[in-house]
Amino acid sequence: MHVADTILREPADVYHANAKTHLTSHALGDFRRCPLLYRKKKLGLVEDEDRPAYLAGRALHTLVLEGRETFEREFAVGGPVNPKTGELFGATTKAFAEWAAAQGKPVLTLQQFDLIEKMAEGVRQNGMARDLLSEGIAEGVVRRDYRQMPSQARMDFFDPHRGIVDLKTCDDLTWFEADARRYGYAHQMAFYRALLAEAIGIYQPVYFVAVEKKEPYRCGVWQLTPDTLAQAQKENEAAIERLKRCLATDTWPTGYEECRVFDFV
């Protein structure tokens, strides 16, 4: 079987619906931070936030990874015009809300769209990023058992000849590596890489393409080292074993049941 044949193409809502029965990197990240949080999200007691920045991030991914045609099909841009002023109604007005509801798809203001265009241009200005994203499968899904747990991953971009590429946004590229540590990006990519290896039998290289959300919209490329990915994979798999024990016993600790030592030394 060709490598690309193992990658599923499906709408985002289908993927998210399957998250109810399949472990994802996001859910495993919740569990690593706090098993109780993981459990409450699974029960629907805590919902993931959907901030405006998340919408812009999804739109950027669509524009950069899937192209303008797909972007225009999946997002609406602009708003209704105020006949008295000839200007667009503000995003907080009733007229805008009614117009947005009638579009039947996510809506971006002109300001959001301008930001996305500038970020996309930032990506295009980086030759290495442009090369990594030149040919491959965008938003491809892998669904396999991983450590006896039904699991799934939706990769931003995959090329069998280059590897897995994940597109990230950040406030300041200078601090991207610190952000990556804070948000567990290596663990996310180790999960993707391991699940893909379950499907194709080999471990693929992994890259970050990160772009700033402000001037000058710098874009950088990072390749994750095999040691970093192996360590993150080891921690992921240890977390999966703990998750299976929590499921078996229906016990969901916070992770802070014991006194900790605080020491500046």
XYZ file of C-alpha atoms in Angstrom:
265
model
C 0.000 0.000 0.000
C 1.262 3.473 -0.875
C 2.061 5.661 2.144
C -0.435 8.313 1.065
C -3.181 5.653 0.952
C -2.984 5.298 4.740
C -3.846 8.988 5.240
C -7.572 9.721 5.490
C -9.178 12.847 4.071
C -12.262 13.878 6.018
C -14.034 17.081 7.131
C -12.960 18.597 10.435
C -16.361 17.934 12.016
C -16.044 14.204 11.250
C -12.617 14.149 12.864
C -13.846 15.983 15.957
C -16.844 13.656 16.247
C -14.451 10.687 16.322
C -12.575 12.333 19.201
C -15.373 11.060 21.444
C -14.096 7.500 20.974
C -10.443 8.064 20.005
C -7.528 9.476 21.965
C -6.015 12.655 20.486
C -2.822 14.531 21.286
C -4.923 17.370 22.691
C -6.814 15.058 25.053
C -3.593 13.333 26.125
C -2.091 16.752 26.820
C -5.070 17.540 29.063
C -4.517 14.243 30.871
C -0.797 14.870 31.384
C -1.600 18.234 32.968
C -4.549 17.033 35.041
C -6.441 13.732 34.822
C -9.475 15.354 36.441
C -9.577 18.013 33.709
C -9.401 15.283 31.062
C -12.316 13.461 32.692
C -14.482 16.576 33.007
C -13.930 17.423 29.346
C -14.874 13.886 28.351
C -18.087 14.192 30.369
C -18.876 17.538 28.726
C -18.563 19.426 32.009
C -15.758 21.635 30.643
C -15.740 22.945 27.083
C -12.713 24.012 25.080
C -12.573 27.758 24.510
C -13.075 29.060 20.975
C -11.416 32.477 21.030
C -11.289 34.813 17.994
C -7.571 34.038 17.746
C -8.405 30.369 17.254
C -10.674 31.245 14.317
C -7.887 33.278 12.732
C -5.495 30.390 13.260
C -7.832 27.932 11.540
C -8.293 30.354 8.668
C -4.543 30.768 8.277
C -4.072 27.008 8.187
C -6.692 26.699 5.464
C -5.219 29.501 3.353
C -1.582 28.395 3.673
C -2.022 24.626 3.623
C -5.080 24.076 1.431
C -5.078 27.126 -0.837
C -7.223 30.130 -1.600
C -10.023 28.204 -3.313
C -10.622 26.076 -0.233
C -10.284 29.142 1.994
C -12.956 31.043 0.048
C -15.246 28.020 0.163
C -14.936 27.556 3.923
C -14.782 31.150 5.212
C -16.711 34.357 4.587
C -14.944 37.715 4.726
C -16.277 41.230 5.276
C -19.773 42.110 6.411
C -22.923 44.072 5.536
C -22.650 47.698 4.375
C -24.344 50.470 6.325
C -26.390 52.301 3.656
C -26.157 55.569 5.594
C -22.354 55.654 5.716
C -21.277 53.328 2.948
C -19.008 51.607 5.476
C -19.221 48.097 6.861
C -21.199 47.595 10.044
C -18.984 46.903 13.058
C -18.383 43.324 14.149
C -20.314 43.904 17.397
C -23.495 45.217 15.728
C -26.784 43.369 15.313
C -26.598 43.823 11.537
C -23.215 42.123 11.399
C -24.394 39.266 13.623
C -27.421 38.668 11.402
C -25.260 38.765 8.255
C -22.729 36.368 9.799
C -25.452 33.910 10.805
C -26.772 33.891 7.236
C -23.395 32.921 5.728
C -23.511 29.352 6.988
C -19.761 29.296 7.623
C -17.208 31.024 9.851
C -16.873 34.756 9.257
C -13.742 36.893 9.316
C -13.725 40.658 9.608
C -11.631 42.622 7.128
C -9.130 43.256 9.921
C -8.809 39.536 10.637
C -8.470 38.765 6.951
C -5.768 41.409 6.529
C -3.828 39.838 9.396
C -4.151 36.359 7.877
C -2.968 37.612 4.486
C 0.104 39.202 6.058
C 0.924 36.057 8.006
C 0.494 33.900 4.906
C 2.859 36.213 3.044
C 5.322 35.831 5.928
C 5.260 32.063 5.407
C 5.730 32.464 1.656
C 8.762 34.700 2.228
C 10.613 31.866 3.998
C 12.101 29.644 1.295
C 12.481 26.609 3.541
C 8.885 26.856 4.781
C 7.677 27.308 1.218
C 9.591 24.198 0.155
C 8.302 22.062 3.047
C 4.718 23.000 2.206
C 5.060 22.785 -1.579
C 3.798 19.252 -2.069
C 1.925 16.899 0.226
C -1.334 16.207 2.038
C -2.982 18.939 4.097
C -5.062 18.059 7.172
C -4.578 14.326 6.679
C -5.950 11.995 9.351
C -4.345 8.857 10.788
C -6.492 6.548 12.890
C -4.912 3.513 14.582
C -4.655 1.688 17.919
C -1.751 3.097 19.911
C -0.705 1.319 23.108
C -4.039 -0.558 22.963
C -5.960 2.742 22.800
C -8.022 3.753 19.740
C -6.250 6.960 18.680
C -6.285 9.553 15.937
C -4.239 12.501 14.700
C -4.952 15.258 12.169
C -1.618 16.385 10.745
C -1.332 19.902 9.375
C 0.789 18.729 6.454
C 2.475 15.493 5.448
C 4.835 14.671 2.612
C 6.269 11.116 2.537
C 9.539 12.562 1.202
C 9.924 15.337 3.796
C 7.879 14.296 6.809
C 5.301 15.905 9.093
C 5.003 19.695 9.125
C 3.041 21.572 11.780
C 2.107 25.223 11.227
C 2.161 27.333 14.373
C 1.429 30.993 15.083
C 3.133 33.030 17.799
C 3.300 36.560 19.164
C 7.086 36.809 18.851
C 9.289 34.359 16.971
C 12.116 35.079 19.412
C 10.218 33.207 22.113
C 8.737 30.434 19.984
C 10.944 27.736 21.506
C 9.808 28.754 25.000
C 6.187 28.689 23.806
C 6.743 25.217 22.339
C 7.949 23.943 25.707
C 5.124 25.638 27.585
C 2.371 24.242 25.372
C 3.829 20.760 24.923
C 4.295 21.005 21.158
C 6.973 18.290 21.163
C 4.555 15.885 22.865
C 1.898 16.719 20.283
C 4.268 15.984 17.411
C 5.645 12.841 19.067
C 2.053 11.575 19.256
C 1.503 12.309 15.564
C 4.800 10.701 14.573
C 4.197 7.557 16.644
C 0.649 7.116 15.362
C 1.810 7.581 11.775
C 4.543 5.000 12.397
C 1.842 2.554 13.485
C 0.325 3.026 10.027
C 3.394 3.087 7.758
C 6.027 1.287 9.818
C 8.671 4.045 9.910
C 9.285 7.223 11.896
C 9.141 10.383 9.816
C 11.036 13.667 10.338
C 9.030 16.418 12.047
C 9.145 20.175 11.455
C 7.562 23.288 12.888
C 6.804 26.248 10.645
C 6.059 29.181 12.948
C 4.922 32.668 11.908
C 4.377 35.832 13.936
C 0.975 37.468 14.400
C 2.431 40.981 14.183
C 4.972 42.984 12.211
C 7.279 42.030 10.645
C 5.478 38.643 10.413
C 8.694 36.680 10.603
C 8.523 32.980 9.782
C 10.950 30.327 11.023
C 11.443 26.597 10.568
C 12.532 24.133 13.255
C 13.258 20.431 12.882
C 12.640 18.435 16.048
C 15.567 16.233 16.992
C 15.053 12.457 17.222
C 16.087 12.565 20.902
C 13.475 15.224 21.697
C 10.759 13.235 19.958
C 11.837 9.969 21.581
C 11.729 11.512 25.063
C 8.325 13.103 24.422
C 7.046 9.781 23.054
C 8.271 7.994 26.183
C 6.384 10.490 28.361
C 3.275 10.203 26.181
C 3.273 6.424 26.448
C 3.745 6.579 30.218
C 0.755 8.942 30.349
C -1.324 6.522 28.250
C -0.556 3.739 30.739
C -1.690 6.008 33.587
C -4.806 6.878 31.587
C -5.675 3.209 31.191
C -5.345 2.725 34.966
C -7.581 5.740 35.611
C -10.167 4.336 33.215
C -10.030 0.935 34.903
C -10.461 2.350 38.406
C -12.526 5.447 37.548
C -10.090 7.477 39.638
C -9.188 10.964 38.402
C -6.614 12.842 40.501
C -5.571 16.464 40.008
C -1.874 15.637 40.274
C -1.498 17.917 43.296
C -2.662 15.585 46.046
C 0.745 15.598 47.764
C 2.783 18.430 49.234
C 5.475 19.692 46.875
C 8.819 21.300 47.670
C 9.404 24.895 46.492
C 13.091 25.743 46.273
C 14.892 28.496 44.365
C 18.243 26.688 44.530
